[in-house]
């Protein structure tokens, strides 16, 4: 669209210029040749139409090499008046057009090698591989949203077919082999690389290959399947790789991040409108989410709720799935996450959301009577578009009095609904709210951050400093994807931790239009942990969240830990852990003290949380032991 329209305008302007030069030259030559016996011979002046053709031919000679005008003028006894501006304009204009055309012809022949040179000379730009809609949107969003001076607002786009993209996007034809010189040179100068191929398998293959060649360049593999995104780095074997990084040192690890657009859409939504905050405001005993369509997006929302919505004040979440193929979807979910549904309340209702029958309405009413509905999430599916499904369930809820909860629907273009700020103040009963725009997803991927996964890296460093026995206590670049995901999930849970400590997040949430993650700050008058029991209570919550994180990845309890078999001996309630593990949990939660800043306009505690919990003696001993151990560890590392 961009390139074709500009090329069309250029050709139109060029045609107008050439036509203008020709007409002015024809005009001058027609006047000169009309009745000119010195040119045609005495009594041999042809008819006007013949003179017009001769004038046209002479005018066209202006676009030829050689000074034909001067030669013809010299051959006549009464040549054109020396001051005829028309002939001078045609003469020099024609030669200029001729040479410009030659230059453009040469540049066209050299277009491909010149594009390769431009790709090699570019620095701090974004490189994209793929011809999908996602790849094109990433290119356009990068040019619009890239905020840092560290990034060049330029994109190099490797695609097999011609693409219509903005001028700053350099489109290069895809090579048959990824190791081709031009592509590797383009990648070497990149600030980061995004791979979004037609199929997840192609994306995985290309991303792994680039990560092997460029271990110190952030590489984002954009996948449709959230489950596969958690396991995309299975093919990397950094310890066996002979490749070297940009610094010339032997490669050790990589900066490959596998991201799912569905997971990013879910993360952006739940970060701006957290279900736990809605439930707490409405005084619900637990989060009860109704998910319409358990496809990739529905599953991503479900998993994110189980991780980011655990708070001390609420029981474990309840999930109701409405899907026309509910049994099939639930079985697939259980196969991907074995045993997970044993730890939260999950039921499925098989129904077409666009035409709920009496049985489905009765089932929804019974479920809402058991647990008040906190929020409804309508995901896009082939048989039931999100907007249509959202309107249908909203009308059924209002007509039948089923529930009064916001209805969120996936609509990348907004579905005509007004843009909403974050928070849990809704304007009407069962309000329709769209989510999942490309701008929101782009921010949620972390691609625009100066250092992708900055907070998750900090959290992992704190974790690695506390233990050396775990396989995950290694550098971020050599960490497996599931362990990286665990650190990201821990960071995503921080708002829920602050809510568990009694802080009112509404002011913070209203500022979260886009999920480019920033931690809340607390008021200067507040203390993050007012006593030891408050800290231990949060450590208990973190242990519960950690267990859900492990259950999501297929772990189960066993008396003896076996990482290969996904068996862990710590998958028990916090009270059943020995003191060493409890101390470790307290240390990990106490990490927040160094990352939650205090500001004048920071968030404050709610009125109902004004009083600190009664401090228990055992908690004081536990916290004292944890902090002494942290101090000793910091002294050792320094």
PDB file of N, CA, C and O in Angstrom, residues 226-227 229-231 263 267 299-300 302-310 333 336-337 340 453 455-457 459-460 476 481-497 517 542 545-555 591:
ATOM      1  N   UNK A 226       0.320 -21.166  22.804  1.00  0.00           N
ATOM      2  CA  UNK A 226       1.008 -20.812  24.057  1.00  0.00           C
ATOM      3  C   UNK A 226       1.787 -21.982  24.650  1.00  0.00           C
ATOM      4  O   UNK A 226       2.873 -21.788  25.213  1.00  0.00           O
ATOM      5  N   UNK A 227       1.264 -23.182  24.531  1.00  0.00           N
ATOM      6  CA  UNK A 227       1.942 -24.349  25.108  1.00  0.00           C
ATOM      7  C   UNK A 227       3.273 -24.594  24.408  1.00  0.00           C
ATOM      8  O   UNK A 227       4.285 -24.868  25.047  1.00  0.00           O
ATOM      9  N   UNK A 229       5.011 -22.336  22.855  1.00  0.00           N
ATOM     10  CA  UNK A 229       5.900 -21.210  23.155  1.00  0.00           C
ATOM     11  C   UNK A 229       6.708 -21.444  24.423  1.00  0.00           C
ATOM     12  O   UNK A 229       7.825 -20.946  24.559  1.00  0.00           O
ATOM     13  N   UNK A 230       6.160 -22.224  25.349  1.00  0.00           N
ATOM     14  CA  UNK A 230       6.871 -22.506  26.593  1.00  0.00           C
ATOM     15  C   UNK A 230       7.997 -23.521  26.391  1.00  0.00           C
ATOM     16  O   UNK A 230       8.846 -23.679  27.264  1.00  0.00           O
ATOM     17  N   UNK A 231       8.006 -24.192  25.243  1.00  0.00           N
ATOM     18  CA  UNK A 231       8.962 -25.283  25.037  1.00  0.00           C
ATOM     19  C   UNK A 231       9.775 -25.118  23.760  1.00  0.00           C
ATOM     20  O   UNK A 231      10.389 -26.053  23.288  1.00  0.00           O
ATOM     21  N   UNK A 263      -1.071 -15.362  24.578  1.00  0.00           N
ATOM     22  CA  UNK A 263      -0.620 -15.127  25.953  1.00  0.00           C
ATOM     23  C   UNK A 263      -0.381 -13.642  26.196  1.00  0.00           C
ATOM     24  O   UNK A 263      -0.677 -13.129  27.287  1.00  0.00           O
ATOM     25  N   UNK A 267      -2.182 -11.363  28.898  1.00  0.00           N
ATOM     26  CA  UNK A 267      -1.371 -10.640  29.885  1.00  0.00           C
ATOM     27  C   UNK A 267      -1.730  -9.164  29.912  1.00  0.00           C
ATOM     28  O   UNK A 267      -1.866  -8.563  30.983  1.00  0.00           O
ATOM     29  N   UNK A 299      -7.365 -20.552  26.730  1.00  0.00           N
ATOM     30  CA  UNK A 299      -6.434 -21.266  27.605  1.00  0.00           C
ATOM     31  C   UNK A 299      -5.413 -20.317  28.210  1.00  0.00           C
ATOM     32  O   UNK A 299      -5.055 -20.440  29.387  1.00  0.00           O
ATOM     33  N   UNK A 300      -4.934 -19.351  27.421  1.00  0.00           N
ATOM     34  CA  UNK A 300      -3.967 -18.387  27.941  1.00  0.00           C
ATOM     35  C   UNK A 300      -4.570 -17.549  29.061  1.00  0.00           C
ATOM     36  O   UNK A 300      -3.921 -17.276  30.083  1.00  0.00           O
ATOM     37  N   UNK A 302      -7.070 -18.464  31.034  1.00  0.00           N
ATOM     38  CA  UNK A 302      -7.253 -19.360  32.183  1.00  0.00           C
ATOM     39  C   UNK A 302      -5.952 -19.488  32.982  1.00  0.00           C
ATOM     40  O   UNK A 302      -5.938 -19.331  34.209  1.00  0.00           O
ATOM     41  N   UNK A 303      -4.854 -19.764  32.291  1.00  0.00           N
ATOM     42  CA  UNK A 303      -3.569 -19.956  32.968  1.00  0.00           C
ATOM     43  C   UNK A 303      -3.102 -18.675  33.646  1.00  0.00           C
ATOM     44  O   UNK A 303      -2.549 -18.707  34.756  1.00  0.00           O
ATOM     45  N   UNK A 304      -3.324 -17.544  32.987  1.00  0.00           N
ATOM     46  CA  UNK A 304      -2.896 -16.272  33.575  1.00  0.00           C
ATOM     47  C   UNK A 304      -3.698 -15.964  34.831  1.00  0.00           C
ATOM     48  O   UNK A 304      -3.160 -15.426  35.814  1.00  0.00           O
ATOM     49  N   UNK A 305      -4.991 -16.281  34.818  1.00  0.00           N
ATOM     50  CA  UNK A 305      -5.805 -16.064  36.019  1.00  0.00           C
ATOM     51  C   UNK A 305      -5.287 -16.906  37.180  1.00  0.00           C
ATOM     52  O   UNK A 305      -5.190 -16.431  38.320  1.00  0.00           O
ATOM     53  N   UNK A 306      -4.957 -18.165  36.909  1.00  0.00           N
ATOM     54  CA  UNK A 306      -4.465 -19.044  37.972  1.00  0.00           C
ATOM     55  C   UNK A 306      -3.151 -18.537  38.556  1.00  0.00           C
ATOM     56  O   UNK A 306      -2.836 -18.793  39.720  1.00  0.00           O
ATOM     57  N   UNK A 307      -2.377 -17.811  37.773  1.00  0.00           N
ATOM     58  CA  UNK A 307      -1.099 -17.313  38.271  1.00  0.00           C
ATOM     59  C   UNK A 307      -1.225 -15.926  38.891  1.00  0.00           C
ATOM     60  O   UNK A 307      -0.788 -15.699  40.023  1.00  0.00           O
ATOM     61  N   UNK A 308      -1.826 -14.990  38.159  1.00  0.00           N
ATOM     62  CA  UNK A 308      -1.753 -13.585  38.573  1.00  0.00           C
ATOM     63  C   UNK A 308      -2.880 -13.141  39.492  1.00  0.00           C
ATOM     64  O   UNK A 308      -2.852 -12.006  39.977  1.00  0.00           O
ATOM     65  N   UNK A 309      -3.881 -14.000  39.725  1.00  0.00           N
ATOM     66  CA  UNK A 309      -5.031 -13.569  40.527  1.00  0.00           C
ATOM     67  C   UNK A 309      -5.121 -14.265  41.875  1.00  0.00           C
ATOM     68  O   UNK A 309      -6.186 -14.274  42.499  1.00  0.00           O
ATOM     69  N   UNK A 310      -4.045 -14.861  42.327  1.00  0.00           N
ATOM     70  CA  UNK A 310      -4.027 -15.465  43.661  1.00  0.00           C
ATOM     71  C   UNK A 310      -3.718 -14.391  44.693  1.00  0.00           C
ATOM     72  O   UNK A 310      -2.661 -13.757  44.657  1.00  0.00           O
ATOM     73  N   UNK A 333      -7.037 -29.701  27.131  1.00  0.00           N
ATOM     74  CA  UNK A 333      -6.419 -28.923  28.203  1.00  0.00           C
ATOM     75  C   UNK A 333      -5.795 -29.840  29.253  1.00  0.00           C
ATOM     76  O   UNK A 333      -4.677 -29.602  29.713  1.00  0.00           O
ATOM     77  N   UNK A 336      -2.543 -31.333  28.033  1.00  0.00           N
ATOM     78  CA  UNK A 336      -1.432 -30.373  28.039  1.00  0.00           C
ATOM     79  C   UNK A 336      -0.958 -30.078  29.459  1.00  0.00           C
ATOM     80  O   UNK A 336       0.232 -29.842  29.683  1.00  0.00           O
ATOM     81  N   UNK A 337      -1.894 -30.057  30.401  1.00  0.00           N
ATOM     82  CA  UNK A 337      -1.568 -29.690  31.788  1.00  0.00           C
ATOM     83  C   UNK A 337      -2.115 -30.764  32.726  1.00  0.00           C
ATOM     84  O   UNK A 337      -3.089 -30.535  33.463  1.00  0.00           O
ATOM     85  N   UNK A 340      -3.613 -30.434  36.610  1.00  0.00           N
ATOM     86  CA  UNK A 340      -3.824 -29.050  37.029  1.00  0.00           C
ATOM     87  C   UNK A 340      -5.247 -28.811  37.502  1.00  0.00           C
ATOM     88  O   UNK A 340      -5.477 -28.103  38.498  1.00  0.00           O
ATOM     89  N   UNK A 453      12.587  -8.466  29.309  1.00  0.00           N
ATOM     90  CA  UNK A 453      12.510  -9.286  30.524  1.00  0.00           C
ATOM     91  C   UNK A 453      13.358  -8.719  31.658  1.00  0.00           C
ATOM     92  O   UNK A 453      13.903  -9.465  32.480  1.00  0.00           O
ATOM     93  N   UNK A 455      12.659  -7.113  34.506  1.00  0.00           N
ATOM     94  CA  UNK A 455      12.221  -7.475  35.853  1.00  0.00           C
ATOM     95  C   UNK A 455      12.329  -8.975  36.095  1.00  0.00           C
ATOM     96  O   UNK A 455      12.710  -9.413  37.183  1.00  0.00           O
ATOM     97  N   UNK A 456      11.991  -9.762  35.075  1.00  0.00           N
ATOM     98  CA  UNK A 456      12.109 -11.213  35.226  1.00  0.00           C
ATOM     99  C   UNK A 456      13.567 -11.615  35.434  1.00  0.00           C
ATOM    100  O   UNK A 456      13.867 -12.530  36.209  1.00  0.00           O
ATOM    101  N   UNK A 457      14.479 -10.934  34.771  1.00  0.00           N
ATOM    102  CA  UNK A 457      15.912 -11.218  34.974  1.00  0.00           C
ATOM    103  C   UNK A 457      16.337 -10.873  36.400  1.00  0.00           C
ATOM    104  O   UNK A 457      17.083 -11.618  37.030  1.00  0.00           O
ATOM    105  N   UNK A 459      14.473 -10.796  39.036  1.00  0.00           N
ATOM    106  CA  UNK A 459      13.893 -11.798  39.932  1.00  0.00           C
ATOM    107  C   UNK A 459      14.698 -13.090  39.877  1.00  0.00           C
ATOM    108  O   UNK A 459      14.972 -13.713  40.918  1.00  0.00           O
ATOM    109  N   UNK A 460      15.084 -13.503  38.682  1.00  0.00           N
ATOM    110  CA  UNK A 460      15.844 -14.744  38.547  1.00  0.00           C
ATOM    111  C   UNK A 460      17.214 -14.618  39.222  1.00  0.00           C
ATOM    112  O   UNK A 460      17.689 -15.576  39.845  1.00  0.00           O
ATOM    113  N   UNK A 476      20.775 -16.236  33.050  1.00  0.00           N
ATOM    114  CA  UNK A 476      19.553 -16.115  32.258  1.00  0.00           C
ATOM    115  C   UNK A 476      19.756 -16.635  30.842  1.00  0.00           C
ATOM    116  O   UNK A 476      18.873 -17.277  30.270  1.00  0.00           O
ATOM    117  N   UNK A 481      13.393 -22.454  28.872  1.00  0.00           N
ATOM    118  CA  UNK A 481      12.249 -21.556  28.664  1.00  0.00           C
ATOM    119  C   UNK A 481      11.219 -21.669  29.782  1.00  0.00           C
ATOM    120  O   UNK A 481      10.616 -20.666  30.174  1.00  0.00           O
ATOM    121  N   UNK A 482      10.996 -22.856  30.324  1.00  0.00           N
ATOM    122  CA  UNK A 482      10.018 -22.998  31.402  1.00  0.00           C
ATOM    123  C   UNK A 482      10.460 -22.240  32.650  1.00  0.00           C
ATOM    124  O   UNK A 482       9.640 -21.647  33.358  1.00  0.00           O
ATOM    125  N   UNK A 483      11.767 -22.237  32.921  1.00  0.00           N
ATOM    126  CA  UNK A 483      12.270 -21.489  34.078  1.00  0.00           C
ATOM    127  C   UNK A 483      12.172 -19.987  33.834  1.00  0.00           C
ATOM    128  O   UNK A 483      11.876 -19.213  34.749  1.00  0.00           O
ATOM    129  N   UNK A 484      12.429 -19.563  32.597  1.00  0.00           N
ATOM    130  CA  UNK A 484      12.241 -18.148  32.277  1.00  0.00           C
ATOM    131  C   UNK A 484      10.778 -17.753  32.447  1.00  0.00           C
ATOM    132  O   UNK A 484      10.467 -16.689  32.986  1.00  0.00           O
ATOM    133  N   UNK A 485       9.906 -18.625  31.981  1.00  0.00           N
ATOM    134  CA  UNK A 485       8.471 -18.361  32.112  1.00  0.00           C
ATOM    135  C   UNK A 485       8.074 -18.258  33.578  1.00  0.00           C
ATOM    136  O   UNK A 485       7.242 -17.416  33.949  1.00  0.00           O
ATOM    137  N   UNK A 486       8.661 -19.073  34.424  1.00  0.00           N
ATOM    138  CA  UNK A 486       8.349 -19.019  35.851  1.00  0.00           C
ATOM    139  C   UNK A 486       8.725 -17.661  36.443  1.00  0.00           C
ATOM    140  O   UNK A 486       7.994 -17.108  37.277  1.00  0.00           O
ATOM    141  N   UNK A 487       9.863 -17.111  36.022  1.00  0.00           N
ATOM    142  CA  UNK A 487      10.276 -15.787  36.502  1.00  0.00           C
ATOM    143  C   UNK A 487       9.327 -14.713  36.000  1.00  0.00           C
ATOM    144  O   UNK A 487       8.989 -13.773  36.734  1.00  0.00           O
ATOM    145  N   UNK A 488       8.882 -14.834  34.754  1.00  0.00           N
ATOM    146  CA  UNK A 488       7.920 -13.855  34.221  1.00  0.00           C
ATOM    147  C   UNK A 488       6.606 -13.932  34.995  1.00  0.00           C
ATOM    148  O   UNK A 488       5.988 -12.899  35.296  1.00  0.00           O
ATOM    149  N   UNK A 489       6.177 -15.147  35.302  1.00  0.00           N
ATOM    150  CA  UNK A 489       4.930 -15.300  36.056  1.00  0.00           C
ATOM    151  C   UNK A 489       5.060 -14.713  37.453  1.00  0.00           C
ATOM    152  O   UNK A 489       4.118 -14.110  37.976  1.00  0.00           O
ATOM    153  N   UNK A 490       6.216 -14.879  38.067  1.00  0.00           N
ATOM    154  CA  UNK A 490       6.424 -14.325  39.406  1.00  0.00           C
ATOM    155  C   UNK A 490       6.319 -12.806  39.380  1.00  0.00           C
ATOM    156  O   UNK A 490       5.728 -12.188  40.278  1.00  0.00           O
ATOM    157  N   UNK A 491       6.866 -12.179  38.337  1.00  0.00           N
ATOM    158  CA  UNK A 491       6.792 -10.723  38.209  1.00  0.00           C
ATOM    159  C   UNK A 491       5.354 -10.284  37.943  1.00  0.00           C
ATOM    160  O   UNK A 491       4.888  -9.270  38.490  1.00  0.00           O
ATOM    161  N   UNK A 492       4.631 -11.021  37.115  1.00  0.00           N
ATOM    162  CA  UNK A 492       3.240 -10.678  36.824  1.00  0.00           C
ATOM    163  C   UNK A 492       2.358 -10.750  38.066  1.00  0.00           C
ATOM    164  O   UNK A 492       1.281 -10.135  38.105  1.00  0.00           O
ATOM    165  N   UNK A 493       2.791 -11.489  39.077  1.00  0.00           N
ATOM    166  CA  UNK A 493       1.984 -11.649  40.293  1.00  0.00           C
ATOM    167  C   UNK A 493       2.214 -10.522  41.302  1.00  0.00           C
ATOM    168  O   UNK A 493       1.519 -10.449  42.319  1.00  0.00           O
ATOM    169  N   UNK A 494       3.138  -9.619  41.040  1.00  0.00           N
ATOM    170  CA  UNK A 494       3.463  -8.568  42.013  1.00  0.00           C
ATOM    171  C   UNK A 494       2.248  -7.701  42.353  1.00  0.00           C
ATOM    172  O   UNK A 494       2.018  -7.405  43.541  1.00  0.00           O
ATOM    173  N   UNK A 495       1.418  -7.248  41.389  1.00  0.00           N
ATOM    174  CA  UNK A 495       0.231  -6.475  41.793  1.00  0.00           C
ATOM    175  C   UNK A 495      -0.675  -7.243  42.747  1.00  0.00           C
ATOM    176  O   UNK A 495      -1.241  -6.642  43.688  1.00  0.00           O
ATOM    177  N   UNK A 496      -0.827  -8.547  42.545  1.00  0.00           N
ATOM    178  CA  UNK A 496      -1.650  -9.342  43.458  1.00  0.00           C
ATOM    179  C   UNK A 496      -1.017  -9.394  44.846  1.00  0.00           C
ATOM    180  O   UNK A 496      -1.734  -9.395  45.863  1.00  0.00           O
ATOM    181  N   UNK A 497       0.288  -9.432  44.922  1.00  0.00           N
ATOM    182  CA  UNK A 497       0.968  -9.403  46.231  1.00  0.00           C
ATOM    183  C   UNK A 497       0.696  -8.083  46.946  1.00  0.00           C
ATOM    184  O   UNK A 497       0.445  -8.052  48.155  1.00  0.00           O
ATOM    185  N   UNK A 517       5.464  -3.174  31.103  1.00  0.00           N
ATOM    186  CA  UNK A 517       5.332  -3.419  32.525  1.00  0.00           C
ATOM    187  C   UNK A 517       6.139  -2.447  33.375  1.00  0.00           C
ATOM    188  O   UNK A 517       7.341  -2.288  33.203  1.00  0.00           O
ATOM    189  N   UNK A 542       3.131 -16.718  48.035  1.00  0.00           N
ATOM    190  CA  UNK A 542       4.075 -16.979  46.946  1.00  0.00           C
ATOM    191  C   UNK A 542       4.311 -18.471  46.765  1.00  0.00           C
ATOM    192  O   UNK A 542       4.443 -18.957  45.636  1.00  0.00           O
ATOM    193  N   UNK A 545       1.403 -19.719  44.841  1.00  0.00           N
ATOM    194  CA  UNK A 545       1.540 -19.364  43.422  1.00  0.00           C
ATOM    195  C   UNK A 545       2.575 -20.235  42.738  1.00  0.00           C
ATOM    196  O   UNK A 545       2.407 -20.672  41.597  1.00  0.00           O
ATOM    197  N   UNK A 546       3.685 -20.497  43.413  1.00  0.00           N
ATOM    198  CA  UNK A 546       4.743 -21.349  42.859  1.00  0.00           C
ATOM    199  C   UNK A 546       4.203 -22.762  42.592  1.00  0.00           C
ATOM    200  O   UNK A 546       4.542 -23.364  41.566  1.00  0.00           O
ATOM    201  N   UNK A 547       3.363 -23.272  43.486  1.00  0.00           N
ATOM    202  CA  UNK A 547       2.798 -24.598  43.250  1.00  0.00           C
ATOM    203  C   UNK A 547       1.912 -24.599  42.003  1.00  0.00           C
ATOM    204  O   UNK A 547       1.966 -25.533  41.192  1.00  0.00           O
ATOM    205  N   UNK A 548       1.095 -23.552  41.835  1.00  0.00           N
ATOM    206  CA  UNK A 548       0.288 -23.471  40.613  1.00  0.00           C
ATOM    207  C   UNK A 548       1.187 -23.379  39.382  1.00  0.00           C
ATOM    208  O   UNK A 548       0.877 -23.968  38.335  1.00  0.00           O
ATOM    209  N   UNK A 549       2.276 -22.659  39.484  1.00  0.00           N
ATOM    210  CA  UNK A 549       3.214 -22.566  38.366  1.00  0.00           C
ATOM    211  C   UNK A 549       3.755 -23.948  37.996  1.00  0.00           C
ATOM    212  O   UNK A 549       3.847 -24.302  36.806  1.00  0.00           O
ATOM    213  N   UNK A 550       4.101 -24.732  38.996  1.00  0.00           N
ATOM    214  CA  UNK A 550       4.596 -26.089  38.739  1.00  0.00           C
ATOM    215  C   UNK A 550       3.487 -26.987  38.198  1.00  0.00           C
ATOM    216  O   UNK A 550       3.712 -27.766  37.272  1.00  0.00           O
ATOM    217  N   UNK A 551       2.312 -26.883  38.750  1.00  0.00           N
ATOM    218  CA  UNK A 551       1.199 -27.715  38.263  1.00  0.00           C
ATOM    219  C   UNK A 551       0.874 -27.394  36.800  1.00  0.00           C
ATOM    220  O   UNK A 551       0.527 -28.291  36.032  1.00  0.00           O
ATOM    221  N   UNK A 552       0.974 -26.123  36.427  1.00  0.00           N
ATOM    222  CA  UNK A 552       0.730 -25.756  35.030  1.00  0.00           C
ATOM    223  C   UNK A 552       1.705 -26.462  34.088  1.00  0.00           C
ATOM    224  O   UNK A 552       1.357 -26.777  32.940  1.00  0.00           O
ATOM    225  N   UNK A 553       2.914 -26.694  34.568  1.00  0.00           N
ATOM    226  CA  UNK A 553       3.941 -27.317  33.735  1.00  0.00           C
ATOM    227  C   UNK A 553       3.979 -28.838  33.877  1.00  0.00           C
ATOM    228  O   UNK A 553       4.894 -29.483  33.360  1.00  0.00           O
ATOM    229  N   UNK A 554       3.005 -29.406  34.594  1.00  0.00           N
ATOM    230  CA  UNK A 554       2.898 -30.858  34.664  1.00  0.00           C
ATOM    231  C   UNK A 554       3.614 -31.510  35.829  1.00  0.00           C
ATOM    232  O   UNK A 554       3.725 -32.740  35.882  1.00  0.00           O
ATOM    233  N   UNK A 555       4.096 -30.723  36.800  1.00  0.00           N
ATOM    234  CA  UNK A 555       4.772 -31.308  37.954  1.00  0.00           C
ATOM    235  C   UNK A 555       3.747 -31.918  38.906  1.00  0.00           C
ATOM    236  O   UNK A 555       2.584 -31.521  38.927  1.00  0.00           O
ATOM    237  N   UNK A 591      12.558  -9.795  48.411  1.00  0.00           N
ATOM    238  CA  UNK A 591      13.167  -9.148  47.244  1.00  0.00           C
ATOM    239  C   UNK A 591      12.369  -7.928  46.813  1.00  0.00           C
ATOM    240  O   UNK A 591      12.923  -6.956  46.281  1.00  0.00           O
TER     241      UNK A 591
END
